[in-house]
Amino acid sequence: MADEPISKLDLLAYADGLPDRDPRRKAMVDKAIGRSPELAEELASLIAQTAALRRAYAPRLDDPIPERLSAVLEPKDARHYGGALRAALLCLIMLGSVAAGWFGAQFGSDVPEPGAASDLVDRAYDHATEYPTAAYEGGPDATPGMTRPVSWLANGISLTLDPPDLSRLGYSLVSRKSFLSEDGRVTRLTYANRQGQSFALFLRPRWKSGDIEVNLTRRGDVSVAYWLDGPVASALASDISGDEALSLAEAIRQEIGKPGSAPDREPTPLHTSPATLSENIVSDTPVLENNLQGTSKTIQ
Amino acid sequence: MDEVKWLIAREIPRLRRYALTLERDPDAADDLVQDTLERAIRKRHLWSRRGSVRSWLYRILYTVFLNKRPKRLREQGELCLNEHLPPSEPAQQDQRLICSNIVTALHQLPDDQRAPIGLTAVEGLSYEEAADVLGIPIGTLRSRLSRGREALRHLFVEQQEKPHLRRVK
């Protein structure tokens, strides 16, 4: 079959990195620019143009956000009273927990963890018990591509997060997996430092209002920090000290609230049926499953 | 903060960046973002909760930009865009020189070419996503992109050859 002619739009799409989704067309462009120095020169010029545009506008992302823009989302009055409201809410939660504990004791049942984080707290605790820090002895050994954004499509809403960058705290991402649970898809990110300490971070989308500040619960030697913020429920588990777990949790909470570096692509919907729920392990995308396998072997 | 506000809040830096490709003056760009946020908060119950909140916000921002255009054009009258640029300064280094040129060149393009270039080349949207944000067929988007990028290529080269370059904040 004869090659289709290469148009300016093909070159433009190539310069913008778009033909990665169409390997056949990309191969044709590669072939054409290999044959034609003029096309190659035109492509190089377009690539330089795209790079110059991105470089010119990149600093805007790091500019401090003006007060007048933040105030649109959270009016000053609300922020002023926010602390008091949060404190009152926490008191209510604590009172609720005491009441629940009393009822639990009366009826012999376990007291649930607060809010929608309970499943994550259980999962995080189980993981930390099964894989103590010794499992990561030897330090970080991240697989390329592991820092790609985590994408969910839940209730028709797409959400993309970059895995938190904790390099300033000495931690690197060493493993990632996705699971299906009864409450939706959970992503587990495991971090380790050079001293052999590690923790697992569990993230799950949620579409309910009501935040919970970072809380810490201890079960034996395991510390589990959990919090609910916007559309994400998070839990961190490790056998590191409670103080360190809390400090890591606060750092992660701030990182998650930042905008992602990658375009907010539409992730592929995850088709679930009752039979595939519970402990089935799935990757974020089929292509990435291969990347995960190599890493998971060293851990599980 | 409720979940929709949380989602909107983390998009503010990107909205500010895209607004700056539409409005060269940083304060005018932030006015655009402020209007966008106010409108998004007011209308958030109308969000279909389908797809990406980022695309929805870009769409609002572009609509706000279009709505402000007649007023902006009235204010500018027949003046050349160049007359609104900040005072020219000699470029400090090569990197700055290239950035200044490309921004200057981009703002000499008509709005309907600059808007798709900002979404695709700067914001990294696919052509389908950009067409959806701008509310135009993908063929129209491709055509505007093609013409805009070609014009930019000429302007970019021409600007580099000029002895006195303008600095862009």
Coordinates of N, CA, C and O in Angstrom, one line a residue, chain A residues 125-263:
Chain A
Y125 N -3.9 -0.6 57.2 CA -3.4 -1.4 58.3 C -3.0 -2.8 57.9 O -1.9 -3.2 58.2
D126 N -3.9 -3.4 57.1 CA -3.5 -4.8 56.7 C -2.2 -4.8 55.9 O -1.4 -5.7 56.0
H127 N -2.1 -3.8 55.0 CA -0.9 -3.8 54.2 C 0.3 -3.6 55.0 O 1.3 -4.3 54.8
A128 N 0.3 -2.6 56.0 CA 1.5 -2.3 56.8 C 1.8 -3.5 57.6 O 3.0 -3.8 57.9
T129 N 0.9 -4.3 58.0 CA 1.1 -5.5 58.8 C 1.8 -6.6 58.0 O 2.7 -7.2 58.4
E130 N 1.3 -6.7 56.8 CA 1.8 -7.7 55.9 C 3.2 -7.4 55.3 O 4.0 -8.3 55.1
Y131 N 3.4 -6.1 55.1 CA 4.7 -5.7 54.5 C 5.4 -4.6 55.3 O 5.3 -3.4 55.1
P132 N 6.1 -5.0 56.4 CA 6.8 -4.0 57.2 C 7.9 -3.4 56.4 O 8.2 -3.8 55.3
T133 N 8.5 -2.4 57.0 CA 9.6 -1.7 56.3 C 10.7 -2.6 55.8 O 11.3 -2.3 54.8
A134 N 10.9 -3.7 56.5 CA 12.0 -4.6 56.1 C 11.8 -5.1 54.7 O 12.8 -5.4 54.0
A135 N 10.6 -5.1 54.2 CA 10.3 -5.6 52.8 C 11.0 -4.7 51.8 O 11.2 -5.1 50.6
Y136 N 11.3 -3.4 52.2 CA 11.9 -2.5 51.2 C 13.3 -2.2 51.4 O 13.9 -1.3 51.0
E137 N 14.0 -3.1 52.2 CA 15.4 -2.9 52.5 C 16.2 -2.8 51.2 O 15.9 -3.5 50.2
G138 N 17.1 -1.9 51.1 CA 17.8 -1.6 49.9 C 17.4 -0.3 49.3 O 18.1 0.2 48.4
G139 N 16.4 0.3 49.8 CA 16.0 1.7 49.4 C 15.2 1.7 48.1 O 14.8 0.7 47.5
P140 N 15.0 2.9 47.6 CA 14.2 3.1 46.4 C 14.7 2.5 45.2 O 15.9 2.5 45.0
D141 N 13.9 1.9 44.4 CA 14.2 1.4 43.1 C 13.1 1.6 42.2 O 12.4 0.6 41.8
A142 N 12.8 2.9 41.9 CA 11.6 3.2 41.1 C 11.6 2.7 39.7 O 12.7 2.7 39.1
T143 N 10.5 2.2 39.2 CA 10.4 1.8 37.8 C 10.0 3.0 37.0 O 9.2 3.8 37.4
P144 N 10.7 3.2 35.8 CA 10.3 4.3 34.9 C 8.8 4.3 34.6 O 8.2 3.3 34.4
G145 N 8.3 5.5 34.6 CA 6.8 5.7 34.3 C 5.9 5.6 35.5 O 4.7 5.8 35.4
M146 N 6.5 5.2 36.6 CA 5.7 5.0 37.8 C 5.1 6.4 38.3 O 4.1 6.4 39.0
T147 N 5.7 7.5 37.9 CA 5.2 8.8 38.4 C 4.2 9.4 37.5 O 3.8 10.5 37.6
R148 N 3.7 8.6 36.6 CA 2.6 9.1 35.7 C 1.4 9.4 36.5 O 1.2 8.8 37.6
P149 N 0.5 10.3 36.0 CA -0.6 10.7 36.9 C -1.6 9.5 37.2 O -1.7 8.5 36.4
V150 N -2.2 9.6 38.3 CA -3.2 8.6 38.7 C -4.5 9.2 38.2 O -4.9 10.3 38.5
S151 N -5.3 8.4 37.4 CA -6.5 8.9 36.9 C -7.7 8.0 37.3 O -7.6 6.8 37.3
W152 N -8.8 8.6 37.7 CA -10.0 7.9 38.0 C -11.1 8.4 37.2 O -11.1 9.6 36.9
L153 N -12.0 7.6 36.9 CA -13.3 8.0 36.4 C -14.4 7.5 37.3 O -14.6 6.2 37.3
A154 N -14.9 8.3 38.2 CA -15.9 7.8 39.1 C -17.2 8.6 39.0 O -17.1 9.9 39.0
N155 N -18.3 8.0 38.9 CA -19.5 8.7 38.8 C -19.5 9.6 37.6 O -20.1 10.7 37.7
G156 N -18.8 9.3 36.6 CA -18.7 10.1 35.4 C -17.8 11.3 35.5 O -17.6 12.1 34.5
I157 N -17.1 11.5 36.6 CA -16.2 12.6 36.8 C -14.8 12.1 36.7 O -14.5 11.1 37.4
S158 N -14.0 12.8 35.9 CA -12.6 12.4 35.8 C -11.8 13.2 36.8 O -12.0 14.4 37.0
L159 N -10.8 12.6 37.4 CA -9.9 13.2 38.3 C -8.5 12.7 38.1 O -8.3 11.5 38.0
T160 N -7.6 13.6 37.9 CA -6.2 13.2 37.7 C -5.3 13.9 38.8 O -5.4 15.1 39.0
L161 N -4.5 13.0 39.3 CA -3.6 13.5 40.4 C -2.2 13.0 40.0 O -2.0 11.9 39.6
D162 N -1.2 13.9 40.2 CA 0.2 13.4 40.1 C 0.5 12.7 41.5 O 0.1 13.2 42.5
P163 N 1.2 11.6 41.4 CA 1.7 11.0 42.7 C 2.5 12.1 43.5 O 3.3 12.7 42.9
P164 N 2.2 12.2 44.7 CA 2.9 13.3 45.5 C 4.4 13.1 45.4 O 4.9 12.0 45.5
D165 N 5.1 14.2 45.1 CA 6.6 14.2 45.1 C 7.1 14.5 46.5 O 7.0 15.6 47.0
L166 N 7.7 13.5 47.1 CA 8.2 13.6 48.5 C 9.7 13.6 48.5 O 10.3 13.2 49.5
S167 N 10.3 13.9 47.4 CA 11.8 13.8 47.3 C 12.4 14.8 48.4 O 13.5 14.5 48.9
R168 N 11.8 15.9 48.6 CA 12.4 16.9 49.6 C 12.3 16.2 51.0 O 13.1 16.7 51.9
L169 N 11.5 15.2 51.2 CA 11.5 14.5 52.5 C 12.3 13.3 52.5 O 12.3 12.5 53.4
G170 N 12.9 13.0 51.4 CA 13.8 11.8 51.2 C 13.1 10.6 50.8 O 13.7 9.5 50.8
Y171 N 11.8 10.7 50.4 CA 11.1 9.5 50.0 C 10.9 9.5 48.5 O 10.6 10.5 47.9
S172 N 11.0 8.3 47.9 CA 10.7 8.1 46.5 C 9.6 7.0 46.3 O 9.5 6.1 47.1
L173 N 8.9 7.2 45.2 CA 7.9 6.2 44.9 C 8.5 4.9 44.4 O 9.4 4.9 43.5
V174 N 8.2 3.8 45.0 CA 8.8 2.5 44.6 C 7.8 1.5 44.1 O 8.2 0.5 43.5
S175 N 6.5 1.8 44.3 CA 5.5 0.8 43.8 C 4.2 1.5 43.7 O 3.9 2.4 44.4
R176 N 3.4 1.0 42.7 CA 2.0 1.5 42.6 C 1.1 0.4 42.1 O 1.5 -0.4 41.3
K177 N -0.1 0.3 42.7 CA -1.1 -0.7 42.2 C -2.5 -0.1 42.4 O -2.7 0.8 43.1
S178 N -3.4 -0.6 41.6 CA -4.8 -0.2 41.7 C -5.6 -1.5 42.1 O -5.3 -2.6 41.6
F179 N -6.6 -1.3 42.9 CA -7.4 -2.4 43.4 C -8.9 -2.0 43.2 O -9.2 -0.8 43.2
L180 N -9.7 -2.9 43.0 CA -11.2 -2.7 43.1 C -11.7 -3.1 44.4 O -11.4 -4.2 44.9
S181 N -12.4 -2.2 45.1 CA -13.0 -2.6 46.3 C -14.5 -2.3 46.2 O -15.0 -1.7 45.2
E182 N -15.3 -2.6 47.2 CA -16.7 -2.4 47.1 C -17.0 -0.9 47.0 O -18.1 -0.5 46.5
D183 N -16.1 -0.1 47.5 CA -16.3 1.4 47.5 C -15.7 2.1 46.3 O -15.6 3.3 46.2
G184 N -15.2 1.3 45.3 CA -14.6 1.9 44.1 C -13.2 1.5 44.0 O -12.6 0.6 44.7
R185 N -12.5 2.2 43.1 CA -11.1 1.9 42.8 C -10.2 2.6 43.8 O -10.3 3.8 44.0
V186 N -9.3 1.8 44.3 CA -8.3 2.3 45.2 C -6.9 2.2 44.6 O -6.6 1.2 44.0
T187 N -6.1 3.3 44.7 CA -4.7 3.3 44.2 C -3.8 3.3 45.4 O -4.0 4.1 46.3
R188 N -2.8 2.4 45.4 CA -1.9 2.3 46.5 C -0.5 2.7 45.9 O 0.0 2.2 45.0
L189 N 0.1 3.7 46.6 CA 1.4 4.2 46.2 C 2.3 3.9 47.4 O 2.0 4.2 48.5
T190 N 3.4 3.2 47.1 CA 4.4 2.9 48.2 C 5.7 3.7 48.0 O 6.2 3.8 46.9
Y191 N 6.1 4.3 49.1 CA 7.3 5.1 49.1 C 8.3 4.5 50.1 O 7.9 3.9 51.0
A192 N 9.6 4.8 49.7 CA 10.6 4.3 50.6 C 11.8 5.3 50.6 O 11.9 6.1 49.6
N193 N 12.6 5.3 51.7 CA 13.7 6.2 51.7 C 15.0 5.4 51.7 O 15.0 4.1 51.8
R194 N 16.1 6.0 51.7 CA 17.4 5.4 51.7 C 17.7 4.6 53.0 O 18.6 3.7 53.0
Q195 N 17.0 5.0 54.0 CA 17.3 4.3 55.3 C 16.4 3.0 55.4 O 16.5 2.4 56.4
G196 N 15.7 2.7 54.4 CA 14.9 1.5 54.4 C 13.5 1.7 55.0 O 12.8 0.7 55.2
Q197 N 13.1 2.9 55.4 CA 11.8 3.2 55.9 C 10.8 3.3 54.8 O 11.2 3.8 53.7
S198 N 9.6 2.9 55.0 CA 8.6 3.0 53.9 C 7.2 3.2 54.4 O 7.0 3.0 55.7
F199 N 6.4 3.6 53.6 CA 5.0 3.7 54.0 C 4.1 3.5 52.7 O 4.6 3.6 51.6
A200 N 2.9 3.1 52.9 CA 1.9 2.9 51.8 C 0.9 4.0 51.9 O 0.3 4.3 53.0
L201 N 0.6 4.6 50.8 CA -0.5 5.6 50.7 C -1.6 5.1 49.9 O -1.4 4.7 48.7
F202 N -2.8 5.1 50.4 CA -4.0 4.6 49.7 C -4.9 5.8 49.4 O -5.2 6.6 50.2
L203 N -5.3 5.9 48.1 CA -6.1 7.0 47.7 C -7.4 6.5 47.0 O -7.3 5.5 46.2
R204 N -8.5 7.1 47.3 CA -9.7 6.7 46.6 C -10.6 7.9 46.4 O -10.7 8.8 47.2
P205 N -11.2 8.0 45.1 CA -12.0 9.2 44.9 C -13.3 9.0 45.7 O -13.8 7.9 46.0
R206 N -13.9 10.1 46.0 CA -15.2 10.1 46.7 C -16.0 11.4 46.2 O -15.3 12.4 45.9
W207 N -17.2 11.3 46.2 CA -18.0 12.5 45.7 C -19.0 12.9 46.8 O -20.2 13.0 46.6
K208 N -18.4 13.1 48.0 CA -19.3 13.5 49.1 C -18.6 14.7 49.7 O -17.4 14.8 49.8
S209 N -19.4 15.7 50.2 CA -18.8 16.8 50.9 C -18.5 16.5 52.3 O -19.0 15.5 52.8
G210 N -17.7 17.3 52.9 CA -17.3 17.1 54.3 C -15.9 16.6 54.4 O -15.6 15.5 54.1
D211 N -15.0 17.5 54.8 CA -13.6 17.1 55.0 C -13.3 16.6 56.4 O -14.1 16.9 57.3
I212 N -12.3 15.8 56.5 CA -11.8 15.4 57.8 C -10.3 15.8 57.8 O -9.6 15.4 56.9
E213 N -9.9 16.5 58.8 CA -8.4 16.8 58.9 C -7.6 15.5 59.1 O -8.2 14.5 59.4
V214 N -6.3 15.7 59.1 CA -5.5 14.5 59.2 C -5.6 13.9 60.7 O -5.5 14.7 61.6
N215 N -6.0 12.7 60.8 CA -6.1 12.0 62.1 C -5.2 10.8 62.1 O -4.8 10.3 61.1
L216 N -4.8 10.4 63.3 CA -3.9 9.3 63.5 C -4.5 8.2 64.3 O -5.1 8.5 65.4
T217 N -4.4 7.0 63.9 CA -4.9 5.9 64.7 C -3.7 4.9 64.8 O -3.0 4.7 63.8
R218 N -3.5 4.2 65.9 CA -2.5 3.2 66.0 C -3.1 1.9 66.4 O -3.9 1.8 67.2
R219 N -2.6 0.9 65.7 CA -3.0 -0.5 66.0 C -1.7 -1.3 66.2 O -1.0 -1.5 65.2
G220 N -1.3 -1.6 67.4 CA 0.0 -2.3 67.6 C 1.1 -1.4 67.2 O 1.1 -0.2 67.6
D221 N 2.0 -1.9 66.3 CA 3.1 -1.0 65.9 C 2.8 -0.2 64.6 O 3.6 0.5 64.1
V222 N 1.6 -0.3 64.1 CA 1.2 0.3 62.9 C 0.5 1.7 63.1 O -0.4 1.7 63.9
S223 N 1.1 2.7 62.5 CA 0.4 4.0 62.5 C -0.4 4.2 61.2 O 0.2 4.0 60.1
V224 N -1.6 4.6 61.3 CA -2.4 4.9 60.1 C -2.9 6.4 60.2 O -3.7 6.7 61.2
A225 N -2.5 7.2 59.3 CA -3.0 8.6 59.2 C -4.0 8.6 58.1 O -3.8 8.1 57.1
Y226 N -5.1 9.3 58.3 CA -6.2 9.3 57.3 C -6.8 10.7 57.3 O -6.8 11.4 58.3
W227 N -7.3 11.0 56.1 CA -8.0 12.3 56.0 C -8.9 12.3 54.8 O -8.7 11.5 53.9
L228 N -9.9 13.2 54.8 CA -10.8 13.4 53.6 C -10.6 14.8 53.2 O -10.8 15.7 54.0
D229 N -10.3 15.0 51.9 CA -10.1 16.4 51.4 C -10.7 16.5 50.0 O -10.2 15.8 49.1
G230 N -11.7 17.4 49.8 CA -12.3 17.5 48.5 C -12.8 16.1 48.0 O -13.4 15.4 48.8
P231 N -12.5 15.7 46.8 CA -13.0 14.5 46.3 C -12.0 13.3 46.5 O -12.1 12.3 45.8
V232 N -11.1 13.4 47.5 CA -10.1 12.3 47.7 C -10.1 11.8 49.1 O -10.0 12.7 50.0
A233 N -10.2 10.5 49.3 CA -10.1 10.0 50.7 C -8.7 9.3 50.7 O -8.3 8.7 49.7
S234 N -7.9 9.6 51.7 CA -6.5 9.2 51.8 C -6.2 8.5 53.1 O -6.7 8.9 54.1
A235 N -5.3 7.5 53.1 CA -4.8 6.9 54.3 C -3.4 6.5 54.1 O -3.0 6.0 53.0
L236 N -2.6 6.7 55.1 CA -1.1 6.4 55.0 C -0.8 5.4 56.2 O -1.3 5.6 57.3
A237 N -0.2 4.3 55.9 CA 0.1 3.3 56.9 C 1.6 3.0 56.9 O 2.2 2.9 55.8
S238 N 2.1 2.8 58.1 CA 3.6 2.4 58.2 C 3.9 2.0 59.6 O 3.1 2.3 60.5
D239 N 5.0 1.4 59.8 CA 5.5 1.2 61.2 C 6.5 2.2 61.6 O 7.2 2.1 62.6
I240 N 6.5 3.4 60.9 CA 7.3 4.5 61.4 C 6.5 5.2 62.5 O 5.4 4.8 62.8
S241 N 7.2 6.1 63.2 CA 6.5 6.7 64.4 C 5.3 7.5 64.0 O 5.1 8.0 62.8
G242 N 4.4 7.7 64.9 CA 3.1 8.4 64.7 C 3.4 9.9 64.2 O 2.7 10.4 63.3
D243 N 4.4 10.5 64.9 CA 4.7 11.9 64.6 C 5.1 12.0 63.1 O 4.7 12.9 62.4
E244 N 6.0 11.1 62.7 CA 6.5 11.1 61.3 C 5.3 10.8 60.3 O 5.3 11.5 59.3
A245 N 4.5 9.9 60.7 CA 3.3 9.6 59.8 C 2.5 10.8 59.7 O 2.0 11.2 58.5
L246 N 2.2 11.6 60.8 CA 1.4 12.8 60.7 C 2.1 13.9 59.8 O 1.4 14.5 59.0
S247 N 3.4 14.0 60.0 CA 4.1 15.0 59.2 C 4.1 14.7 57.7 O 3.9 15.5 56.9
L248 N 4.3 13.4 57.4 CA 4.2 13.0 56.0 C 2.8 13.2 55.5 O 2.6 13.6 54.3
A249 N 1.8 12.9 56.3 CA 0.4 13.0 55.8 C 0.1 14.5 55.5 O -0.6 14.7 54.5
E250 N 0.6 15.4 56.3 CA 0.3 16.8 56.0 C 1.0 17.2 54.7 O 0.4 18.0 53.9
A251 N 2.2 16.8 54.5 CA 2.9 17.1 53.3 C 2.2 16.6 52.1 O 2.1 17.2 51.1
I252 N 1.7 15.3 52.2 CA 1.0 14.7 51.1 C -0.3 15.4 50.8 O -0.6 15.7 49.6
R253 N -1.0 15.8 51.8 CA -2.2 16.5 51.7 C -2.0 17.8 50.9 O -2.8 18.1 50.0
Q254 N -1.0 18.5 51.2 CA -0.7 19.7 50.4 C -0.4 19.4 49.0 O -0.8 20.1 48.1
E255 N 0.4 18.4 48.8 CA 0.9 18.0 47.4 C -0.4 17.6 46.5 O -0.4 18.0 45.4
I256 N -1.3 16.9 47.1 CA -2.4 16.4 46.4 C -3.3 17.6 45.9 O -3.9 17.5 44.9
G257 N -3.3 18.6 46.7 CA -4.2 19.8 46.4 C -3.6 20.6 45.3 O -4.3 21.5 44.8
K258 N -2.4 20.4 44.9 CA -1.8 21.2 43.8 C -2.3 20.7 42.5 O -2.6 19.5 42.3
P259 N -2.3 21.6 41.5 CA -2.7 21.1 40.1 C -1.7 20.1 39.6 O -0.5 20.2 39.8
G260 N -2.2 19.2 38.8 CA -1.3 18.2 38.2 C -0.5 18.8 37.1 O -0.9 19.8 36.5
S261 N 0.6 18.1 36.7 CA 1.4 18.6 35.7 C 0.9 18.1 34.3 O 1.2 18.7 33.3
A262 N 0.2 17.0 34.3 CA -0.2 16.5 33.0 C -1.6 16.9 32.7 O -2.4 17.3 33.5
P263 N -1.9 17.0 31.4 CA -3.3 17.3 31.0 C -4.3 16.4 31.6 O -4.0 15.2 31.8

